[in-house]
Amino acid sequence: MPDINKGLAYQLAARSAKPTPTIVTVGNVAIGEGCPVVVMAGPCSVESREQTLTTARAVKALGATVLRGGAYKPSTSPYGFRGLGIEALEILAEAKAETGLPIITEVMDPRLVETVCRHADILQIGTRNMQNYDLLREVGRTQTAVCLKRGMSASLLEWLQAAEYILLEGNPNVILCERGIRTFETYTRNTLDLAAVPALKTLTHLPVIVDPSQGTGRSALVAALCRGAVAVGADGLLIEVHPHPESALKDGPQQVTPDGFAALMVELHPVADALKRGIA
Ligand code: PEP
Ligand code: MN
């Protein structure tokens, strides 16, 4: 078997390079090994002020500590919803002002990094952009936290090298997010690779979170995979929550309702407690 550490293609990200785990701090939320599990929740996409504020209030009341919501959406179909852009960033800012929840939102274009940084506490790099090296370098020139999603066909080595691009520019605040990979299976939207979590824990000091929403594509499976992710050592979760998933503009089948999210949180607590971490 090839040695993934050979040649140290990711010298800064390597566990051997830094004995203490990296803790990424966002507002008063600490994300990383040994910290309580961080739950990031909210809609796939910001669709309206009402939809976003309703969801933000609900997830906050139910224990989320970071609000997610896409303003700039990658869309496989050029006819699909591409996000509300600046208007969505302003809605997220309002949701943050009201709830106090820090914001995670995607940036796709290096030219928009500065704009998105003004509103985001965590910049999400989506699966389709994991190897967009100009974008990685641009977010690496900020000090804003970056959530680097795994490319849907990327190996752990390629993913760690993508993280290295960001670290190399001087931004140490990188979080890795497993969101499922492409396999022959089509029942689930992606195959959520939970083995990647303990594997990454041996390879890197960076925090690792899991997104069971993109990972399964099915809302009915999200709660179980959240429990599984925490059980294998994930430092956080990224969960899509929508007040009316049936009419969502994007990713409806995988978004849980606020009631579903409430049930999920109840089931998650004993798992996080068993690992002596609790939920942030
Ligand atoms: C999302 O979080 O809504 C998203 C588009 O994620 P990914 O890049 O993992 O598909
Ligand atoms: Mn989505």
XYZ file of N, CA and C and ligand atoms in Angstrom:
851
model
N 0.838 -1.211 0.000
C 0.000 0.000 0.000
C 0.872 1.262 0.000
N 0.550 2.251 -0.834
C 1.389 3.463 -0.825
C 1.248 4.202 0.504
N 2.311 4.787 0.949
C 2.288 5.541 2.200
C 1.806 6.958 1.899
N 0.657 7.309 2.470
C 0.038 8.610 2.164
C 0.906 9.771 2.659
N 1.761 9.493 3.667
C 2.622 10.561 4.184
C 3.899 10.754 3.381
N 4.125 9.827 2.453
C 5.404 9.831 1.742
C 5.618 11.139 0.967
N 6.785 11.709 1.151
C 7.102 12.932 0.436
C 6.447 14.159 1.043
N 5.631 13.962 2.054
C 4.922 15.054 2.739
C 4.395 16.121 1.761
N 3.447 15.712 0.958
C 2.850 16.622 -0.009
C 1.980 17.678 0.674
N 1.763 17.452 1.975
C 0.948 18.425 2.719
C 1.637 18.702 4.054
N 2.775 19.341 3.966
C 3.631 19.510 5.133
C 2.998 20.296 6.272
N 2.229 21.338 5.913
C 1.636 22.164 6.966
C 0.401 21.503 7.566
N -0.324 20.742 6.755
C -1.556 20.099 7.228
C -1.279 18.815 7.987
N -0.075 18.283 7.852
C 0.224 16.964 8.417
C 0.187 16.964 9.944
N -0.340 15.895 10.455
C -0.382 15.712 11.910
C 1.035 15.772 12.484
N 1.970 15.211 11.761
C 3.352 15.158 12.259
C 3.982 16.549 12.325
N 3.395 17.503 11.582
C 3.973 18.848 11.549
C 3.578 19.672 12.777
N 2.491 19.237 13.443
C 1.958 20.059 14.525
C 1.303 19.124 15.537
N 1.925 18.937 16.670
C 1.410 17.942 17.625
C 0.060 18.308 18.236
N -0.230 19.615 18.353
C -1.514 19.991 18.959
C -2.580 20.158 17.883
N -3.803 19.723 18.154
C -4.854 19.874 17.140
C -5.161 21.349 16.870
N -5.493 21.666 15.645
C -5.918 23.031 15.318
C -7.357 23.236 15.770
N -7.547 24.301 16.537
C -8.897 24.665 16.962
C -9.256 25.944 16.212
N -10.287 25.886 15.409
C -10.730 27.072 14.665
C -11.824 27.747 15.476
N -11.599 29.037 15.772
C -12.566 29.757 16.598
C -13.364 30.729 15.743
N -14.664 30.641 15.883
C -15.580 31.478 15.105
C -16.542 32.110 16.096
N -16.448 33.447 16.289
C -17.238 34.071 17.359
C -16.803 33.416 18.653
N -17.778 32.876 19.407
C -17.345 32.164 20.615
C -17.496 30.650 20.490
N -17.470 30.178 19.253
C -17.561 28.734 18.998
C -16.168 28.207 18.632
N -15.739 27.173 19.327
C -14.443 26.538 19.036
C -14.697 25.218 18.332
N -13.991 25.018 17.222
C -14.214 23.815 16.405
C -12.902 23.045 16.312
N -12.933 21.793 16.746
C -11.725 20.981 16.640
C -11.715 19.859 17.658
N -10.649 19.085 17.601
C -10.518 17.906 18.446
C -10.589 18.272 19.934
N -11.392 17.530 20.650
C -11.504 17.751 22.090
C -12.561 18.778 22.462
N -13.024 19.560 21.485
C -14.054 20.561 21.752
C -15.429 19.903 21.660
N -16.440 20.516 22.265
C -17.796 20.006 22.054
C -18.135 20.008 20.558
N -18.992 19.086 20.158
C -19.395 18.959 18.758
C -20.197 20.199 18.343
N -19.800 20.772 17.204
C -20.459 21.986 16.720
C -21.502 21.625 15.660
N -22.717 22.093 15.858
C -23.776 21.829 14.887
C -24.034 23.100 14.074
N -23.776 22.997 12.772
C -24.039 24.090 11.838
C -25.293 23.698 11.060
N -26.308 24.529 11.099
C -27.566 24.134 10.461
C -28.240 25.326 9.820
N -29.073 25.033 8.832
C -29.802 26.090 8.132
C -30.132 25.598 6.742
N -30.766 26.448 5.961
C -31.188 26.001 4.638
C -30.019 25.757 3.692
N -30.251 24.908 2.717
C -29.278 24.752 1.638
C -28.994 26.132 1.070
N -30.072 26.822 0.673
C -29.943 28.134 0.030
C -30.815 29.155 0.733
N -30.322 30.385 0.753
C -31.147 31.503 1.195
C -32.135 31.789 0.055
N -33.411 31.572 0.331
C -34.440 31.764 -0.716
C -35.223 33.049 -0.489
N -35.388 33.400 0.780
C -36.104 34.637 1.112
C -35.740 35.016 2.543
N -36.085 36.234 2.910
C -35.828 36.739 4.253
C -36.623 35.895 5.261
N -37.896 35.715 4.937
C -38.797 34.967 5.818
C -38.285 33.529 6.059
N -37.966 32.843 4.970
C -37.496 31.443 5.063
C -36.207 31.364 5.884
N -35.321 32.312 5.687
C -34.031 32.258 6.383
C -34.176 32.607 7.860
N -34.931 33.672 8.140
C -35.090 34.075 9.547
C -35.857 33.020 10.335
N -36.895 32.447 9.720
C -37.668 31.383 10.393
C -36.742 30.214 10.738
N -35.920 29.818 9.773
C -35.023 28.680 9.992
C -33.959 29.021 11.024
N -33.411 30.226 10.931
C -32.363 30.638 11.874
C -32.877 30.605 13.315
N -34.078 31.144 13.517
C -34.658 31.144 14.877
C -34.861 29.711 15.358
N -35.374 28.863 14.478
C -35.662 27.470 14.864
C -34.380 26.723 15.221
N -33.370 26.804 14.359
C -32.152 26.009 14.641
C -31.415 26.544 15.871
N -31.481 27.847 16.058
C -30.854 28.431 17.263
C -31.550 27.889 18.521
N -32.883 27.917 18.501
C -33.646 27.445 19.669
C -33.367 25.968 19.935
N -33.048 25.215 18.888
C -32.861 23.768 19.031
C -31.396 23.381 19.250
N -30.509 24.362 19.329
C -29.142 24.039 19.741
C -28.054 24.173 18.688
N -28.372 24.661 17.491
C -27.296 24.903 16.517
C -26.477 26.097 16.988
N -25.181 26.110 16.667
C -24.359 27.255 17.071
C -23.762 28.007 15.888
N -23.991 27.507 14.672
C -23.589 28.220 13.449
C -24.748 28.093 12.463
N -25.016 29.187 11.722
C -26.099 29.173 10.723
C -25.521 28.990 9.326
N -26.043 27.996 8.600
C -25.612 27.817 7.220
C -26.673 28.408 6.286
N -26.262 28.735 5.066
C -27.195 29.233 4.061
C -26.423 29.680 2.839
N -26.765 29.135 1.697
C -26.036 29.463 0.482
C -26.563 30.728 -0.177
N -25.640 31.636 -0.486
C -25.987 32.866 -1.206
C -25.593 32.708 -2.680
N -24.459 32.084 -2.899
C -23.966 31.773 -4.251
C -23.968 30.257 -4.354
N -24.838 29.739 -5.212
C -25.011 28.292 -5.274
C -24.430 27.704 -6.545
N -23.618 26.658 -6.371
C -23.192 25.927 -7.560
C -24.394 25.113 -8.029
N -24.613 25.053 -9.309
C -25.754 24.287 -9.804
C -25.285 23.453 -10.989
N -25.464 22.138 -10.886
C -25.044 21.261 -11.971
C -25.792 21.632 -13.243
N -27.081 21.919 -13.085
C -27.858 22.379 -14.243
C -27.737 23.893 -14.376
N -27.419 24.369 -15.570
C -27.358 25.830 -15.755
C -28.736 26.486 -15.637
N -29.780 25.662 -15.602
C -31.140 26.196 -15.424
C -31.572 26.169 -13.966
N -30.727 25.621 -13.094
C -31.085 25.514 -11.676
C -30.906 26.830 -10.921
N -31.341 26.836 -9.665
C -31.254 28.019 -8.819
C -29.788 28.294 -8.477
N -29.371 29.536 -8.684
C -27.951 29.870 -8.487
C -27.731 30.781 -7.281
N -28.803 31.012 -6.531
C -28.657 31.804 -5.311
C -28.987 33.268 -5.512
N -29.273 33.939 -4.396
C -29.694 35.351 -4.461
C -28.514 36.318 -4.340
N -27.300 35.769 -4.190
C -26.118 36.640 -4.174
C -26.107 37.626 -3.019
N -25.780 38.881 -3.352
C -25.644 39.931 -2.323
C -26.884 40.032 -1.441
N -28.050 39.937 -2.063
C -29.295 40.035 -1.287
C -29.307 38.954 -0.200
N -28.852 37.758 -0.558
C -28.803 36.657 0.414
C -27.794 36.943 1.520
N -26.665 37.544 1.161
C -25.662 37.876 2.193
C -26.249 38.871 3.195
N -27.062 39.808 2.688
C -27.675 40.782 3.585
C -28.704 40.128 4.502
N -29.438 39.169 3.956
C -30.410 38.424 4.776
C -29.675 37.628 5.863
N -28.561 37.014 5.495
C -27.772 36.259 6.483
C -27.243 37.189 7.573
N -26.836 38.384 7.171
C -26.337 39.359 8.152
C -27.446 39.725 9.133
N -28.651 39.851 8.622
C -29.783 40.171 9.496
C -30.058 38.997 10.456
N -29.983 37.787 9.929
C -30.213 36.599 10.766
C -29.152 36.507 11.862
N -27.922 36.858 11.509
C -26.840 36.840 12.494
C -27.064 37.910 13.564
N -27.462 39.104 13.105
C -27.684 40.191 14.059
C -28.784 39.811 15.051
N -29.803 39.126 14.556
C -30.910 38.771 15.451
C -30.584 37.593 16.370
N -29.942 36.557 15.823
C -29.745 35.324 16.607
C -28.369 35.239 17.262
N -27.433 36.001 16.751
C -26.058 35.904 17.248
C -25.292 34.740 16.637
N -25.926 33.958 15.763
C -25.246 32.803 15.168
C -24.253 33.259 14.103
N -23.002 32.792 14.185
C -22.073 33.060 13.084
C -22.549 32.344 11.815
N -22.072 32.833 10.680
C -22.576 32.395 9.372
C -21.530 31.585 8.605
N -21.974 30.462 8.033
C -21.155 29.763 7.035
C -21.887 29.837 5.700
N -21.160 30.287 4.672
C -21.764 30.417 3.342
C -20.678 30.230 2.280
N -21.121 29.766 1.113
C -20.154 29.372 0.078
C -19.651 30.572 -0.746
N -18.379 30.483 -1.112
C -17.824 31.425 -2.095
C -17.279 30.591 -3.247
N -17.651 30.997 -4.466
C -17.251 30.211 -5.648
C -16.264 30.937 -6.536
N -16.218 32.267 -6.378
C -15.464 33.086 -7.321
C -14.379 33.848 -6.569
N -13.116 33.719 -6.970
C -12.046 34.444 -6.264
C -12.327 35.946 -6.190
N -13.029 36.488 -7.189
C -13.315 37.934 -7.199
C -14.341 38.323 -6.143
N -15.038 37.328 -5.585
C -16.071 37.637 -4.590
C -15.640 37.331 -3.157
N -14.395 36.895 -2.994
C -13.936 36.515 -1.654
C -14.053 37.695 -0.681
N -13.634 38.874 -1.137
C -13.682 40.048 -0.254
C -15.122 40.357 0.168
N -16.017 40.321 -0.789
C -17.438 40.599 -0.512
C -18.012 39.576 0.459
N -17.786 38.308 0.177
C -18.361 37.259 1.034
C -17.751 37.328 2.432
N -16.467 37.659 2.507
C -15.797 37.804 3.815
C -16.449 38.854 4.707
N -17.042 39.866 4.089
C -17.680 40.921 4.886
C -18.870 40.387 5.682
N -19.460 39.289 5.208
C -20.671 38.765 5.856
C -20.486 37.391 6.477
N -19.482 36.661 6.016
C -19.337 35.271 6.454
C -18.326 35.143 7.586
N -18.619 34.246 8.520
C -17.649 33.887 9.548
C -16.852 32.677 9.107
N -17.471 31.844 8.266
C -16.779 30.698 7.676
C -17.077 30.691 6.179
N -16.024 30.670 5.378
C -16.165 30.581 3.924
C -16.234 29.108 3.550
N -17.297 28.725 2.872
C -17.401 27.333 2.415
C -16.855 27.232 0.990
N -15.951 26.274 0.812
C -15.504 25.934 -0.547
C -16.220 24.634 -0.894
N -17.032 24.665 -1.924
C -17.865 23.520 -2.268
C -17.081 22.407 -2.943
N -17.726 21.256 -3.003
C -17.091 20.066 -3.564
C -16.566 20.300 -4.975
N -17.322 21.087 -5.764
C -16.940 21.311 -7.162
C -15.733 22.225 -7.301
N -15.384 22.878 -6.201
C -14.266 23.825 -6.239
C -13.064 23.396 -5.405
N -13.084 22.159 -4.913
C -11.973 21.754 -4.030
C -10.619 21.885 -4.700
N -10.599 21.745 -6.006
C -9.315 21.887 -6.711
C -9.257 23.149 -7.572
N -10.046 24.152 -7.180
C -9.954 25.454 -7.839
C -8.829 26.216 -7.119
N -7.630 26.033 -7.622
C -6.458 26.499 -6.874
C -6.389 28.013 -6.740
N -6.886 28.756 -7.706
C -6.900 30.217 -7.567
C -7.826 30.635 -6.420
N -8.958 29.942 -6.332
C -9.906 30.231 -5.241
C -9.288 29.847 -3.888
N -8.635 28.716 -3.836
C -7.997 28.277 -2.578
C -6.948 29.288 -2.132
N -6.176 29.765 -3.071
C -5.128 30.728 -2.715
C -5.745 32.050 -2.257
N -6.820 32.441 -2.893
C -7.478 33.705 -2.523
C -8.046 33.628 -1.091
N -8.724 32.534 -0.747
C -9.231 32.432 0.638
C -8.066 32.229 1.615
N -6.972 31.714 1.114
C -5.785 31.548 1.950
C -5.146 32.877 2.317
N -5.444 33.911 1.557
C -4.874 35.237 1.844
C -5.714 36.004 2.856
N -6.846 35.407 3.295
C -7.629 36.029 4.357
C -7.303 35.299 5.655
N -7.896 35.766 6.751
C -7.782 35.032 8.014
C -9.152 34.481 8.409
N -10.109 34.577 7.510
C -11.443 34.043 7.781
C -11.384 32.509 7.725
N -12.142 31.871 8.616
C -12.174 30.405 8.625
C -12.696 29.890 7.287
N -12.139 28.767 6.860
C -12.531 28.163 5.584
C -12.976 26.730 5.843
N -14.155 26.396 5.342
C -14.621 25.010 5.405
C -14.429 24.411 4.015
N -13.435 23.545 3.912
C -13.072 22.966 2.618
C -13.762 21.616 2.450
N -14.754 21.594 1.571
C -15.468 20.339 1.332
C -14.632 19.408 0.460
N -14.827 18.130 0.688
C -14.104 17.143 -0.105
C -14.652 17.114 -1.530
N -13.765 17.149 -2.495
C -14.187 16.972 -3.876
C -14.891 15.631 -4.009
N -15.940 15.588 -4.817
C -16.742 14.357 -4.854
C -15.972 13.150 -5.420
N -14.862 13.428 -6.086
C -14.015 12.330 -6.579
C -12.591 12.428 -6.047
N -12.425 13.156 -4.959
C -11.064 13.404 -4.460
C -10.624 12.363 -3.432
N -9.380 11.960 -3.539
C -8.775 11.087 -2.524
C -8.421 11.937 -1.302
N -8.136 11.271 -0.203
C -7.731 12.008 0.997
C -6.462 12.816 0.723
N -5.564 12.237 -0.043
C -4.307 12.926 -0.347
C -4.570 14.206 -1.162
N -5.433 14.111 -2.166
C -5.750 15.310 -2.963
C -6.431 16.378 -2.105
N -7.299 15.926 -1.213
C -8.029 16.844 -0.329
C -7.046 17.564 0.604
N -6.140 16.817 1.204
C -5.154 17.418 2.104
C -4.233 18.389 1.358
N -3.940 18.077 0.121
C -3.106 19.004 -0.659
C -3.877 20.280 -0.983
N -5.190 20.158 -1.175
C -6.019 21.354 -1.392
C -5.994 22.223 -0.132
N -6.098 21.578 1.040
C -6.017 22.319 2.306
C -4.658 23.011 2.420
N -3.643 22.322 1.964
C -2.278 22.853 2.025
C -2.155 24.169 1.248
N -2.850 24.261 0.106
C -2.850 25.510 -0.672
C -3.300 26.695 0.189
N -4.337 26.460 1.011
C -4.872 27.541 1.851
C -3.874 27.868 2.967
N -3.385 26.841 3.619
C -2.429 27.037 4.724
C -1.166 27.756 4.253
N -0.733 27.383 3.076
C 0.511 27.928 2.529
C 0.437 29.434 2.282
N -0.786 29.940 2.047
C -0.955 31.395 1.854
C -1.009 32.127 3.193
N -1.063 31.371 4.306
C -1.026 32.037 5.615
C -2.305 31.991 6.415
N -3.328 31.295 5.892
C -4.565 31.169 6.673
C -4.587 29.794 7.351
N -4.439 29.783 8.689
C -4.373 28.491 9.397
C -5.756 27.928 9.737
N -6.818 28.713 9.460
C -8.153 28.369 9.955
C -8.942 27.507 8.969
N -8.460 26.305 8.776
C -9.085 25.415 7.789
C -9.805 24.264 8.494
N -11.045 24.048 8.054
C -11.867 22.929 8.552
C -12.146 22.032 7.351
N -11.986 20.731 7.507
C -12.287 19.796 6.416
C -13.712 19.276 6.588
N -14.444 19.165 5.489
C -15.822 18.659 5.571
C -16.045 17.499 4.602
N -16.268 16.321 5.182
C -16.629 15.143 4.380
C -18.104 15.286 3.977
N -18.375 15.178 2.677
C -19.742 15.383 2.194
C -20.174 14.298 1.210
N -19.413 13.201 1.206
C -19.802 12.096 0.332
C -19.044 12.124 -0.975
N -18.801 10.928 -1.465
C -18.058 10.769 -2.721
C -18.892 9.979 -3.719
N -18.469 10.007 -4.967
C -19.161 9.285 -6.033
C -18.760 7.818 -6.023
N -19.727 6.960 -5.994
C -19.460 5.530 -6.143
C -20.496 4.977 -7.123
N -20.559 3.658 -7.268
C -21.568 3.052 -8.146
C -22.950 3.127 -7.544
N -23.047 3.415 -6.232
C -24.355 3.438 -5.573
C -25.149 4.670 -5.991
N -26.389 4.476 -6.345
C -27.208 5.627 -6.735
C -28.405 5.851 -5.807
N -28.643 4.892 -4.886
C -29.780 5.069 -3.968
C -29.570 6.319 -3.125
N -28.328 6.474 -2.640
C -27.972 7.703 -1.935
C -27.309 8.649 -2.950
N -27.452 9.936 -2.720
C -26.918 10.914 -3.670
C -25.405 10.788 -3.801
N -24.763 10.550 -2.653
C -23.322 10.308 -2.600
C -23.103 9.179 -1.603
N -21.892 8.685 -1.508
C -21.574 7.685 -0.494
C -20.780 8.406 0.585
N -21.410 8.562 1.753
C -20.753 9.309 2.828
C -19.615 8.451 3.392
N -18.414 8.940 3.271
C -17.236 8.162 3.661
C -16.880 8.466 5.110
N -17.538 7.772 6.019
C -17.267 8.053 7.435
C -15.890 7.567 7.856
N -15.334 6.619 7.119
C -13.966 6.164 7.429
C -12.960 7.295 7.244
N -13.319 8.272 6.410
C -12.410 9.400 6.191
C -12.153 10.168 7.495
N -13.133 10.155 8.393
C -12.988 10.958 9.619
C -11.855 10.432 10.496
N -11.915 9.167 10.956
C -10.772 8.680 11.757
C -9.477 8.618 10.944
N -9.582 8.409 9.639
C -8.361 8.403 8.823
C -7.725 9.790 8.865
N -8.521 10.827 8.663
C -7.977 12.190 8.683
C -7.402 12.543 10.050
N -8.026 11.999 11.082
C -7.532 12.294 12.437
C -6.093 11.798 12.630
N -5.735 10.750 11.902
C -4.357 10.282 12.004
C -3.431 11.079 11.082
N -3.989 11.677 10.032
C -3.154 12.312 9.010
C -2.950 13.810 9.227
N -3.943 14.460 9.883
C -3.889 15.924 9.987
C -4.363 16.406 11.356
N -3.927 17.605 11.697
C -4.347 18.259 12.946
C -5.582 19.128 12.742
N -6.065 19.222 11.492
C -7.185 20.120 11.192
C -8.522 19.543 11.684
N -9.474 20.402 12.042
C -10.798 19.915 12.421
C -11.493 19.240 11.230
N -12.321 18.257 11.543
C -13.051 17.519 10.507
C -14.532 17.528 10.860
N -15.353 17.969 9.920
C -16.802 17.926 10.131
C -17.436 17.085 9.021
N -18.724 16.779 9.190
C -19.418 15.904 8.236
C -20.748 16.540 7.829
N -21.063 16.418 6.547
C -22.317 16.940 5.988
C -23.165 15.765 5.487
N -24.031 15.225 6.354
C -24.849 14.082 5.937
C -25.980 14.480 4.982
N -26.234 15.755 4.795
C -27.314 16.176 3.894
C -26.906 15.947 2.444
N -25.742 16.559 2.022
C -25.257 16.254 0.667
C -24.817 14.776 0.622
N -24.379 14.267 1.771
C -23.820 12.920 1.837
C -24.810 11.823 1.500
N -26.083 12.050 1.840
C -27.090 11.011 1.565
C -28.124 11.459 0.538
N -28.406 12.756 0.504
C -29.451 13.243 -0.407
C -30.858 12.878 0.044
N -30.963 12.266 1.229
C -32.267 11.810 1.715
C -32.463 12.236 3.161
N -33.474 13.055 3.394
C -33.688 13.585 4.742
C -33.883 12.466 5.770
N -34.466 11.344 5.346
C -34.746 10.251 6.290
C -33.463 9.605 6.817
N -32.363 9.819 6.126
C -31.101 9.183 6.551
C -30.191 10.122 7.341
N -30.542 11.396 7.357
C -29.615 12.398 7.912
C -29.337 12.186 9.405
N -30.388 11.928 10.201
C -30.189 11.806 11.656
C -29.227 10.656 11.985
N -29.421 9.516 11.336
C -28.568 8.353 11.625
C -27.118 8.640 11.261
N -26.912 9.314 10.141
C -25.530 9.615 9.729
C -24.904 10.706 10.604
N -25.725 11.568 11.173
C -25.198 12.544 12.143
C -24.662 11.796 13.358
N -25.429 10.826 13.825
C -24.979 10.043 14.995
C -23.703 9.278 14.654
N -23.706 8.695 13.468
C -22.531 7.926 13.044
C -21.296 8.818 12.941
N -21.475 10.007 12.389
C -20.349 10.925 12.211
C -19.747 11.312 13.558
N -20.616 11.609 14.512
C -20.115 11.986 15.836
C -19.433 10.780 16.481
N -20.012 9.595 16.290
C -19.435 8.380 16.893
C -18.033 8.097 16.366
N -17.776 8.420 15.090
C -16.430 8.145 14.547
C -15.459 9.312 14.755
N -15.912 10.369 15.418
C -14.964 11.408 15.813
C -15.085 12.754 15.116
N -16.188 12.983 14.406
C -16.350 14.286 13.744
C -16.403 15.405 14.785
N -15.801 16.529 14.433
C -15.777 17.692 15.328
C -17.013 18.573 15.150
N -17.785 18.289 14.106
C -18.981 19.094 13.862
C -19.813 18.491 12.752
N -20.984 19.085 12.548
C -21.922 18.620 11.525
C -22.447 19.820 10.755
N -22.713 19.597 9.474
C -23.318 20.626 8.638
C -24.625 20.020 8.138
N -25.737 20.621 8.562
C -27.043 19.980 8.340
C -28.005 20.960 7.654
N -28.646 20.500 6.585
C -29.623 21.349 5.890
C -31.007 21.235 6.522
N -31.538 22.407 6.890
C -32.851 22.479 7.525
C -33.694 23.498 6.770
N -34.914 23.124 6.413
C -35.794 24.012 5.649
C -37.202 23.927 6.230
N -37.875 25.065 6.396
C -39.231 25.004 6.983
C -40.222 24.242 6.090
N -39.991 24.251 4.781
C -40.893 23.539 3.850
C -40.055 22.868 2.770
N -39.417 21.752 3.117
C -38.507 21.111 2.149
C -39.183 20.784 0.817
N -40.476 20.497 0.853
C -41.185 20.105 -0.380
C -41.219 21.253 -1.394
N -41.081 22.477 -0.920
C -41.097 23.583 -1.886
C -39.741 24.305 -1.961
N -38.692 23.658 -1.448
C -37.347 24.276 -1.485
C -36.897 24.466 -2.937
N -36.164 25.541 -3.181
C -35.666 25.814 -4.538
C -34.508 24.907 -4.904
N -33.911 24.274 -3.894
C -32.744 23.408 -4.132
C -32.665 22.357 -3.031
N -32.288 21.161 -3.388
C -32.002 20.103 -2.411
C -33.155 19.793 -1.454
N -34.380 19.925 -1.928
C -35.550 19.627 -1.094
C -35.515 18.244 -0.441
N -35.246 17.182 -1.207
C -35.328 15.826 -0.633
C -34.371 15.549 0.526
N -33.342 16.357 0.667
C -32.366 16.074 1.731
C -32.481 17.014 2.925
N -33.384 17.995 2.851
C -33.467 18.960 3.944
C -34.462 18.481 4.996
N -34.041 18.522 6.252
C -34.957 18.142 7.321
C -35.769 19.372 7.739
N -36.958 19.123 8.285
C -37.782 20.211 8.800
C -37.259 20.599 10.183
N -37.690 21.738 10.710
C -37.313 22.057 12.091
C -37.717 20.949 13.069
N -38.872 20.303 12.866
C -39.267 19.188 13.747
C -38.291 18.026 13.613
N -37.891 17.748 12.383
C -36.917 16.674 12.147
C -35.590 17.002 12.792
N -35.220 18.262 12.720
C -33.960 18.709 13.326
C -34.029 18.584 14.853
N -35.191 18.893 15.409
C -35.364 18.777 16.861
C -35.166 17.318 17.291
N -35.764 16.395 16.553
C -35.656 14.961 16.892
C -34.206 14.502 16.750
N -33.580 14.959 15.688
C -32.168 14.619 15.432
C -31.275 15.060 16.595
N -31.504 16.258 17.083
C -30.680 16.778 18.182
C -30.883 15.952 19.456
N -32.122 15.551 19.705
C -32.403 14.728 20.893
C -31.623 13.420 20.810
N -31.591 12.825 19.626
C -30.890 11.545 19.445
C -29.365 11.702 19.434
N -28.906 12.892 19.084
C -27.462 13.137 18.960
C -26.791 13.315 20.329
N -27.514 13.929 21.251
C -26.926 14.248 22.554
C -26.279 13.059 23.258
N -26.996 11.912 23.385
C -26.339 10.800 24.088
C -25.074 10.303 23.396
N -25.010 10.420 22.076
C -23.807 9.981 21.357
C -22.647 10.919 21.689
N -22.917 12.223 21.611
C -21.868 13.209 21.932
C -21.447 13.095 23.396
N -22.401 12.788 24.244
C -22.085 12.621 25.683
C -21.238 11.376 25.908
N -21.569 10.300 25.179
C -20.811 9.039 25.342
C -19.338 9.247 24.975
N -19.093 10.175 24.040
C -17.712 10.465 23.632
C -17.077 11.523 24.542
N -17.800 11.909 25.571
C -17.347 12.906 26.554
C -17.068 14.252 25.891
N -17.881 14.597 24.894
C -17.695 15.880 24.212
C -18.883 16.793 24.425
N -20.081 16.228 24.388
C -21.279 17.043 24.414
C -21.409 17.827 23.128
N -22.460 18.632 23.060
C -22.695 19.458 21.872
C -22.497 20.921 22.282
N -21.798 21.667 21.439
C -21.452 23.067 21.769
C -22.701 23.894 22.017
C -24.205 22.744 -0.075
O -23.668 22.708 1.048
O -25.367 23.102 -0.266
C -23.403 22.288 -1.240
C -23.668 22.713 -2.471
O -22.421 21.439 -0.895
P -21.408 20.576 -1.804
O -20.449 21.542 -2.381
O -20.836 19.621 -0.808
O -22.256 19.865 -2.841
Mn -27.335 21.783 -0.604
